[in-house]
Amino acid sequence: MPKFRTALRTLATAGLCLAASLPAFAAPEILRVHHFLPTGSTAHAKFITPWCAKIEAESAGELKCQIFPSMQLGGSPAQLIDQARDGVADIVWTLPGYSAGRFPIVEVFELPFMISTAQATSRAVWDFVQAHDRKEFEAVHPIAFHVHGPGHFFMVKKPVASLDDIKGTKLRAPTRLTNLMLASLGASPVGMPVPQVPEALSKGVIDGAILPYEVVPAIKGHELTKYASEGDPKFAGIYTTVFVFAMNKARYASLPEKLRKVIDANSGADTSAWIGKVYDEADGPARKKLADNGNTINTLPSAELEKWKAASSSVAEQWTKDVSAKGADGARLLEAARALIADHSR
């Protein structure tokens, strides 16, 4: 019996020594990612989920995401940027424009007829913020900035073929500048985040909405509207919207250096351009879904769009005055944004 106890003690000691010699396996860093669209959306399925899978693979499983779509952590889309600032979520995806007047400089990309492709314009936004607009986003750690593809009109009762068709209609717009654009074209703009659009359409609160193609199936816009009016693809897009993918600064700083490097490798201009490309590629299948549903799609010719561009020129003038009144050089910033888009569109 004493020999048996001695053997057990020897085995236990050997086991402890072996355990001490093995590398310690730390629990993975779980990043809570919060956004406002459903799981079937382009953002969730084709950008956020693949991004999370990529950082998990590149960190050998030491970084993992827990994604909360459709505002599952509470709050409203407009509050997401503060949730990243305050640590309610570790990473958020949202529109700066949902907080009207708070991010006035980056709004320059939401002026009428600015966008070429989402890929080129998204890279331009990243570069612009690094050069001219870091202060607006200093409360968070930006991972990427991007835009969606050119926006179009989705109407319930009649198509938009000219400026006369817009006058007097109640149209949803996502941001301050798109509201100003619609007003300059003669519409009555109704500002609202995209999750509110289906109910507003179904209840007749609005006659239509301006949206990119890619988001329409996710909110069943192809079922709630009958007519789509798109701009001539050879002409600059009627409008786009800026998005930010941002992380809580303290959470980023708390990561080990090797994991911060993984985040860094999946941030910046290339990541922004990749997200933009995802949105460019999502527009075609979404457009086909409308066509397959029997929705009428008409194209606004360049000659008509020139009239729209002239009618909405006051929006750029107003933006320039607004940011200049706050101490920025609005004219120089507008020129810089246009030059970056042109440079990245070559």
PDB file of C-alpha atoms in Angstrom, residues 76-77 172 191-201 206:
ATOM      1  CA  SER A  76     -30.864  53.346 -32.244  1.00  0.00           C
ATOM      2  CA  PRO A  77     -28.666  53.442 -35.363  1.00  0.00           C
ATOM      3  CA  ARG A 172     -37.055  59.185 -47.708  1.00  0.00           C
ATOM      4  CA  GLY A 191     -35.170  61.781 -43.071  1.00  0.00           C
ATOM      5  CA  MET A 192     -35.033  58.301 -41.556  1.00  0.00           C
ATOM      6  CA  PRO A 193     -32.651  55.373 -41.054  1.00  0.00           C
ATOM      7  CA  VAL A 194     -33.101  52.516 -43.490  1.00  0.00           C
ATOM      8  CA  PRO A 195     -34.717  50.101 -40.958  1.00  0.00           C
ATOM      9  CA  GLN A 196     -37.718  52.477 -40.777  1.00  0.00           C
ATOM     10  CA  VAL A 197     -38.258  52.550 -44.550  1.00  0.00           C
ATOM     11  CA  PRO A 198     -40.429  49.394 -44.929  1.00  0.00           C
ATOM     12  CA  GLU A 199     -43.046  50.565 -42.447  1.00  0.00           C
ATOM     13  CA  ALA A 200     -43.029  54.088 -43.880  1.00  0.00           C
ATOM     14  CA  LEU A 201     -43.607  52.716 -47.382  1.00  0.00           C
ATOM     15  CA  ILE A 206     -43.596  58.306 -47.914  1.00  0.00           C
TER      16      ILE A 206
END
